[in-house]
N, CA, C and O atoms as a Tinker XYZ file with bonds, in Angstrom:
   296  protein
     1  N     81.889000   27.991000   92.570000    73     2
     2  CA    81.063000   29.028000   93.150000    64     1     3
     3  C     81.444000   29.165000   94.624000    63     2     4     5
     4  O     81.721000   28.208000   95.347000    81     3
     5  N     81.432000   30.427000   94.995000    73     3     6
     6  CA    82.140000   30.624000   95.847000    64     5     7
     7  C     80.709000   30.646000   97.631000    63     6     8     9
     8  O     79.516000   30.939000   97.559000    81     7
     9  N     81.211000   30.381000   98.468000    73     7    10
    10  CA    80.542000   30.301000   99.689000    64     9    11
    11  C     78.669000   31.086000   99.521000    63    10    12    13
    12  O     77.513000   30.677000   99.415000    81    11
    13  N     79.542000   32.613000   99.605000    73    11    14
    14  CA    78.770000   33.714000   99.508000    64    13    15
    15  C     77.857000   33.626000   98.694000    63    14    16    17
    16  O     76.646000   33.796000   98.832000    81    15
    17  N     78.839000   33.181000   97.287000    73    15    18
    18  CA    77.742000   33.373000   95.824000    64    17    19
    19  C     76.561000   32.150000   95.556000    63    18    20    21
    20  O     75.670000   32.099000   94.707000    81    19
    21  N     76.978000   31.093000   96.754000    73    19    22
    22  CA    75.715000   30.341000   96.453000    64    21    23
    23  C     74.679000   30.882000   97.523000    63    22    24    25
    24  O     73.486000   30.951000   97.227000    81    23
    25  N     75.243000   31.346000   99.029000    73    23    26
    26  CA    74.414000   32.021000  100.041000    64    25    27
    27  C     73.230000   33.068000   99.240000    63    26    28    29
    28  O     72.011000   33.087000   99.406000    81    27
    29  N     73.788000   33.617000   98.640000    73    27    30
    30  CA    73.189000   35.083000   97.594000    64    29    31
    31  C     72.121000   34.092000   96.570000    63    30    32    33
    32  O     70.931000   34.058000   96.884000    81    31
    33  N     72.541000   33.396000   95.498000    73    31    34
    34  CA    71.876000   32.619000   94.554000    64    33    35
    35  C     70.719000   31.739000   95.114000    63    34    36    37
    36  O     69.766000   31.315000   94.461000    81    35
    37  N     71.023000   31.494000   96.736000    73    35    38
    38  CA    69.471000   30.779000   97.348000    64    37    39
    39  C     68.974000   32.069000   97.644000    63    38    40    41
    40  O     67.776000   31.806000   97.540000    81    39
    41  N     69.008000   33.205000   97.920000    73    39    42
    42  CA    67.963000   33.899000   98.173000    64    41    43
    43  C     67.151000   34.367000   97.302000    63    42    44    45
    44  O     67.783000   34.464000   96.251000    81    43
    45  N     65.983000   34.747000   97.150000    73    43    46
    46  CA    64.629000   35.270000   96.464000    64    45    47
    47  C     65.426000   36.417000   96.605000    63    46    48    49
    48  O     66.198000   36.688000   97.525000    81    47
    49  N     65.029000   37.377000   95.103000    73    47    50
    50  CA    65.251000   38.642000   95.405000    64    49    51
    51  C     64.218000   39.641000   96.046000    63    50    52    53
    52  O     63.015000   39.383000   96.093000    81    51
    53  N     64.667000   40.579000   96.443000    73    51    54
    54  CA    63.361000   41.338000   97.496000    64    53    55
    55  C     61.840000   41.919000   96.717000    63    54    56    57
    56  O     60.865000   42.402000   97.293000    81    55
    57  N     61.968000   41.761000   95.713000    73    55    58
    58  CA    60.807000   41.983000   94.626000    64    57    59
    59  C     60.080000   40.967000   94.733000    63    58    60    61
    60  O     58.852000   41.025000   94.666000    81    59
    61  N     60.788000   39.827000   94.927000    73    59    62
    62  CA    59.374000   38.743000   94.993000    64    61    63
    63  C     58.895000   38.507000   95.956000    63    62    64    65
    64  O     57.714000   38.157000   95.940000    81    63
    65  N     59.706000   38.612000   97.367000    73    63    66
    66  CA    59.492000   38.991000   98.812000    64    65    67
    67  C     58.115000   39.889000   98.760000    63    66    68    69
    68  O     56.922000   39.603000   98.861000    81    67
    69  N     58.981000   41.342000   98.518000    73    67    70
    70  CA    57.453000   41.888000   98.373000    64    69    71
    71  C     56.376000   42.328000   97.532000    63    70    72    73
    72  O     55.403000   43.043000   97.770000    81    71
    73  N     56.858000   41.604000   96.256000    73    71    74
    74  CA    55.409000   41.706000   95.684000    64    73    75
    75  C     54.457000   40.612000   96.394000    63    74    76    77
    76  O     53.250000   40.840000   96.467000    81    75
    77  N     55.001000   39.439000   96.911000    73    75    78
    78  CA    54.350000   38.131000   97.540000    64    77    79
    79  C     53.465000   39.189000   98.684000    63    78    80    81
    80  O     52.275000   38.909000   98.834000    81    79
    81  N     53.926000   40.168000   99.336000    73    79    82
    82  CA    53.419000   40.719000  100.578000    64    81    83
    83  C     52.186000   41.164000  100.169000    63    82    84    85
    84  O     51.118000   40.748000  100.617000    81    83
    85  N     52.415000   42.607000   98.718000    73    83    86
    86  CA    51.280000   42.759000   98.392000    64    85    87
    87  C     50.165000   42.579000   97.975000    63    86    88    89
    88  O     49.165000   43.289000   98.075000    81    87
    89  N     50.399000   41.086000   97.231000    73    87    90
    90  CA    49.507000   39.970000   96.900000    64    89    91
    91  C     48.730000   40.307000   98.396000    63    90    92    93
    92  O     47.831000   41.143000   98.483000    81    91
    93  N     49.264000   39.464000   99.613000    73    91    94
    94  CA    48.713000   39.346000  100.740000    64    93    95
    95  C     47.482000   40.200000  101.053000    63    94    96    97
    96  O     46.276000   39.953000  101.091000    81    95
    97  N     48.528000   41.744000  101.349000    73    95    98
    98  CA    47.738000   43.020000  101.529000    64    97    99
    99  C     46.486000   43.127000  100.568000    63    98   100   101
   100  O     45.368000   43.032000  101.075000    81    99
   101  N     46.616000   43.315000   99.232000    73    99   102
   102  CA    45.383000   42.913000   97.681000    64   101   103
   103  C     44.115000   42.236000   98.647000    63   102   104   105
   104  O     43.176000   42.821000   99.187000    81   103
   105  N     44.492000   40.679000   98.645000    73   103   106
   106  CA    43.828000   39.979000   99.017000    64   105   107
   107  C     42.658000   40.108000  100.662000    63   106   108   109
   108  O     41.643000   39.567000  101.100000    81   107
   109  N     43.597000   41.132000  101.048000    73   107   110
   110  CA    43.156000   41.407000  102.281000    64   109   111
   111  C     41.999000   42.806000  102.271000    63   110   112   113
   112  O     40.987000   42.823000  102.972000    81   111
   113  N     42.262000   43.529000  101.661000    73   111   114
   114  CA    42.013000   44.823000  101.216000    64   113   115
   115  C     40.375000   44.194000  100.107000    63   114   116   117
   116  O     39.243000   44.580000  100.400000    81   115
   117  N     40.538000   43.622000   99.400000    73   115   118
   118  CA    39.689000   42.880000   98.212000    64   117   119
   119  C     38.771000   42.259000   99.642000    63   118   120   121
   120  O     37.819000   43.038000   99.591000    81   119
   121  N     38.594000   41.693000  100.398000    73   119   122
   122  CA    38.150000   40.732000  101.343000    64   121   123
   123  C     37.389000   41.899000  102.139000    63   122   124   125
   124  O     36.218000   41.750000  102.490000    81   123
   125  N     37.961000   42.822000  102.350000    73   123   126
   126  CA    37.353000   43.870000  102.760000    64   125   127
   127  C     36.297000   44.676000  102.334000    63   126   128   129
   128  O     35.316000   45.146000  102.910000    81   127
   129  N     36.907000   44.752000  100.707000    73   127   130
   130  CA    35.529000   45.503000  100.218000    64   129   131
   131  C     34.506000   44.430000   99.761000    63   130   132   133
   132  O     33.705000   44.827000   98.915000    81   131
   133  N     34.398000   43.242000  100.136000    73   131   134
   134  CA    33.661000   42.685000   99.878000    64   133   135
   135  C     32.622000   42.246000  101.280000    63   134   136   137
   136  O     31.425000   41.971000  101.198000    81   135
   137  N     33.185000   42.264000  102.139000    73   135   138
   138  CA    32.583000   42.111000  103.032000    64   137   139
   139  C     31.735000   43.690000  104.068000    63   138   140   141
   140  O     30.969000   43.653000  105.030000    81   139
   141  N     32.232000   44.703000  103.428000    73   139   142
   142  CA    31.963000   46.071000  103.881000    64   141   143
   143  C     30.859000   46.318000  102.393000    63   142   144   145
   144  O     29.819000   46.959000  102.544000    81   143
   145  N     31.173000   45.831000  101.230000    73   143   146
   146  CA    30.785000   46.346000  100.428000    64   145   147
   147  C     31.142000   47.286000  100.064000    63   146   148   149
   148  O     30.173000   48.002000   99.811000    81   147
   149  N     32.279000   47.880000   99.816000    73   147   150
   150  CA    32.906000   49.085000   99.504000    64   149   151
   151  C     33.686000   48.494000   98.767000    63   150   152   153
   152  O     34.511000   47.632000   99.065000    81   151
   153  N     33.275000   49.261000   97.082000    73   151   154
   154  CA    33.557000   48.891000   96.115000    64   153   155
   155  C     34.914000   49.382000   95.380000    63   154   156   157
   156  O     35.441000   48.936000   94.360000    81   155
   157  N     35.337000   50.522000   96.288000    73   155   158
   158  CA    36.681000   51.149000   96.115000    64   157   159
   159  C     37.829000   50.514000   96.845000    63   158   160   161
   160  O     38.984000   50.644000   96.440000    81   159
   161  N     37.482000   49.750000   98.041000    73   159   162
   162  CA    38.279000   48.522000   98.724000    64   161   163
   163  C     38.449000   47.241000   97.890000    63   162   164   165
   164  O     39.325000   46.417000   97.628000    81   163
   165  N     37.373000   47.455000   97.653000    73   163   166
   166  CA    37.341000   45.908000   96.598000    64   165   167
   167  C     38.351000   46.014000   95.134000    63   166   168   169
   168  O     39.133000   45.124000   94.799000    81   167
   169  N     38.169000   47.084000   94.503000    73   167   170
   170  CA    39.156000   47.295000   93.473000    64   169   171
   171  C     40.429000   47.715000   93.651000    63   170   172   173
   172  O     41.431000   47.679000   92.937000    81   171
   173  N     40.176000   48.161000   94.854000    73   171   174
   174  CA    41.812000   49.027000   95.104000    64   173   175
   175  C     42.506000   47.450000   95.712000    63   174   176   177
   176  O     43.691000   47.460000   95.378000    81   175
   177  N     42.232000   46.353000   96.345000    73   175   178
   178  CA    42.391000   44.990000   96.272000    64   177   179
   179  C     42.979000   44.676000   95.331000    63   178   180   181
   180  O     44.172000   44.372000   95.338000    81   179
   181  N     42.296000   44.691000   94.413000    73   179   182
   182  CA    42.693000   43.693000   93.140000    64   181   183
   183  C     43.367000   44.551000   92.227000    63   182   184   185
   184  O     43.352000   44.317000   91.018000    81   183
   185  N     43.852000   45.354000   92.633000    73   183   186
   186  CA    44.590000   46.401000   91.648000    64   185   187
   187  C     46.048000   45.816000   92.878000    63   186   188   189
   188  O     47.209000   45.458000   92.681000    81   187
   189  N     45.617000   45.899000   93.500000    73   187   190
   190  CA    47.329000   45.857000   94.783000    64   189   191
   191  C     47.725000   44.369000   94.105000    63   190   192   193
   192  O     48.726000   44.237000   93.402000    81   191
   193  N     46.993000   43.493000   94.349000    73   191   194
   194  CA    47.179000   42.434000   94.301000    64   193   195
   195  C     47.874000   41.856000   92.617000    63   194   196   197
   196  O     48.796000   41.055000   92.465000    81   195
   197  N     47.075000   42.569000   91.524000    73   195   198
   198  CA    47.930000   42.480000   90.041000    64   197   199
   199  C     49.455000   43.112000   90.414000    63   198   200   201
   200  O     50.390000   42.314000   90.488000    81   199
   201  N     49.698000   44.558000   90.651000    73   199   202
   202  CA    50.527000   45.090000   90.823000    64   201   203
   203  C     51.683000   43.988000   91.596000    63   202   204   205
   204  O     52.642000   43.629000   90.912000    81   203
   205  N     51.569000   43.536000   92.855000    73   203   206
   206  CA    52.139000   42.220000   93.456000    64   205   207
   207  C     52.293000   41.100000   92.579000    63   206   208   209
   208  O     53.175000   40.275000   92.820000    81   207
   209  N     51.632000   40.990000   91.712000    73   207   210
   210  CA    52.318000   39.606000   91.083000    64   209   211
   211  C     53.146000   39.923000   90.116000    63   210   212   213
   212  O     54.058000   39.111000   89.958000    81   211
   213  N     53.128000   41.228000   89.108000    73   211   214
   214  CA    54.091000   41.682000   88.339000    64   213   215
   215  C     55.540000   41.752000   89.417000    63   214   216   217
   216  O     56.530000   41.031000   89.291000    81   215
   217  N     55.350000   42.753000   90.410000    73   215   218
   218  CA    56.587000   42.910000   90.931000    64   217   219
   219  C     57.320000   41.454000   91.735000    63   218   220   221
   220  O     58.471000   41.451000   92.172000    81   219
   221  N     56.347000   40.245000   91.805000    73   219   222
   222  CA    56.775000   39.147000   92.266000    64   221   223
   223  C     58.019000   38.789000   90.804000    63   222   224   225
   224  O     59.243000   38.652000   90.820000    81   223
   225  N     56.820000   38.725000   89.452000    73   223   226
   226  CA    57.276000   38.165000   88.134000    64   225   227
   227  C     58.718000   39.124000   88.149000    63   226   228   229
   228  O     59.722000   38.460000   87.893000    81   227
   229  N     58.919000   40.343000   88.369000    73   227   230
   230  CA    59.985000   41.066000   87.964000    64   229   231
   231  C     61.408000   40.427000   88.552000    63   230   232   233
   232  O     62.538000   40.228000   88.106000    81   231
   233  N     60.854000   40.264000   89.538000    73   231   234
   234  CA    61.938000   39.618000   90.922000    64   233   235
   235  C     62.451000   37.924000   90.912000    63   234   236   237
   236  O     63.372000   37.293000   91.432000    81   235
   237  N     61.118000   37.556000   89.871000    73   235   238
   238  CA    62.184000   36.036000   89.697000    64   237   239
   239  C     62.683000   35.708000   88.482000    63   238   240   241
   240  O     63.316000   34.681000   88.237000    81   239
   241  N     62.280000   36.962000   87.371000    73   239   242
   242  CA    63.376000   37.326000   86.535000    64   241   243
   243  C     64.709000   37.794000   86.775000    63   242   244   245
   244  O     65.725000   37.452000   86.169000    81   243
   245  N     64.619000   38.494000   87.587000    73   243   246
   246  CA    66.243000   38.937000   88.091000    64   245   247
   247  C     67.000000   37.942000   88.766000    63   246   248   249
   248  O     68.226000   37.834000   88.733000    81   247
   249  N     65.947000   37.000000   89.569000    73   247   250
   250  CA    66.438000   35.809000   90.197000    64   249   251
   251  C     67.262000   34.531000   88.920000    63   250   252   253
   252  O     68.362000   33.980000   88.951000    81   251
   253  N     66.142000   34.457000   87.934000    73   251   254
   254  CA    67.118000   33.899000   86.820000    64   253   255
   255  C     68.350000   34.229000   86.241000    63   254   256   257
   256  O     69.277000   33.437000   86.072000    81   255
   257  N     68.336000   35.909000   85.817000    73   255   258
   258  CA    69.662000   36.076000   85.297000    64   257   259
   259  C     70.769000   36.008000   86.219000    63   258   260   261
   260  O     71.880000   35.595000   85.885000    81   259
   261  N     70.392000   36.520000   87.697000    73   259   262
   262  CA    71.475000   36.086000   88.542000    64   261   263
   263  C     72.029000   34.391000   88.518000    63   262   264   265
   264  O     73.150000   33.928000   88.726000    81   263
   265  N     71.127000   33.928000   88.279000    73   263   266
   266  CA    71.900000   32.602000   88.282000    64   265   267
   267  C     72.433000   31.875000   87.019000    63   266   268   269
   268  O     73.088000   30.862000   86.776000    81   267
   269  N     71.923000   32.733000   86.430000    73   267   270
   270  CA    72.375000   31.927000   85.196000    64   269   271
   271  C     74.103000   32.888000   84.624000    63   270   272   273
   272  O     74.928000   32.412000   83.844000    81   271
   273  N     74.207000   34.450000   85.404000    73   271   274
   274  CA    75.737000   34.554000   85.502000    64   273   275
   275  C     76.571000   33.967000   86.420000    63   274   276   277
   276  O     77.749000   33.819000   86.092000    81   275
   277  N     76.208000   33.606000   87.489000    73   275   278
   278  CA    76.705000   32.914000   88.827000    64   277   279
   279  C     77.284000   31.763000   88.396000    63   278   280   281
   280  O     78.428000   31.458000   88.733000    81   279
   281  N     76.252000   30.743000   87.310000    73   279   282
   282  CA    76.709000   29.560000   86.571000    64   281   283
   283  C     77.462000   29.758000   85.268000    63   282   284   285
   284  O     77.961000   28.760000   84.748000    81   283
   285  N     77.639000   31.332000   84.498000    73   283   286
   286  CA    78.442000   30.737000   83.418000    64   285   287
   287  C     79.986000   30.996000   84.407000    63   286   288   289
   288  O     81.044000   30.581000   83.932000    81   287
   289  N     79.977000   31.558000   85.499000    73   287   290
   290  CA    81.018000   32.338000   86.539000    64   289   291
   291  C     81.716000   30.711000   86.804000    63   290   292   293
   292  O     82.944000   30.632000   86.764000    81   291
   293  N     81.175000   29.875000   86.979000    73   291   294
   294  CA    81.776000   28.591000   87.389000    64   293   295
   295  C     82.743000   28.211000   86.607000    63   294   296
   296  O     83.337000   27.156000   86.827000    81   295
């Protein structure tokens, strides 16, 4: 494996980067309507926040198949 291709194979792909963000944002947004009581903050939260963990899940699927061609590449 070459320099690059292990540089590339440690990185997270950017899907899990930012679904991890929107988790954040969810959580932040959810915290909000709970503390405002605004019940459209509060769901629109936890709707960001599902949405973020799929696009996390999508991103460390792609993270697997990348490595698992990187390794039959060896």
């Amino acid at each position: 494996m070459s320099r690059q291709q292990r540089r590339l194979s440690s990185m997270p792909d950017k899907d899990v980067v930012e679904g991890k963000l929107k988790q954040a944002e969810g959580k932040a947004q959810d915290a909000l309507g709970d503390v405002t009581g605004n019940t459209d903050d509060d769901l629109a939260g936890k709707a960001k926040q599902v949405e973020g963990k799929v696009q996390e899940g999508v991103g460390r699927v792609k993270d697997a198949v990348r490595d698992d061609l990187n390794r039959d590449r060896v």
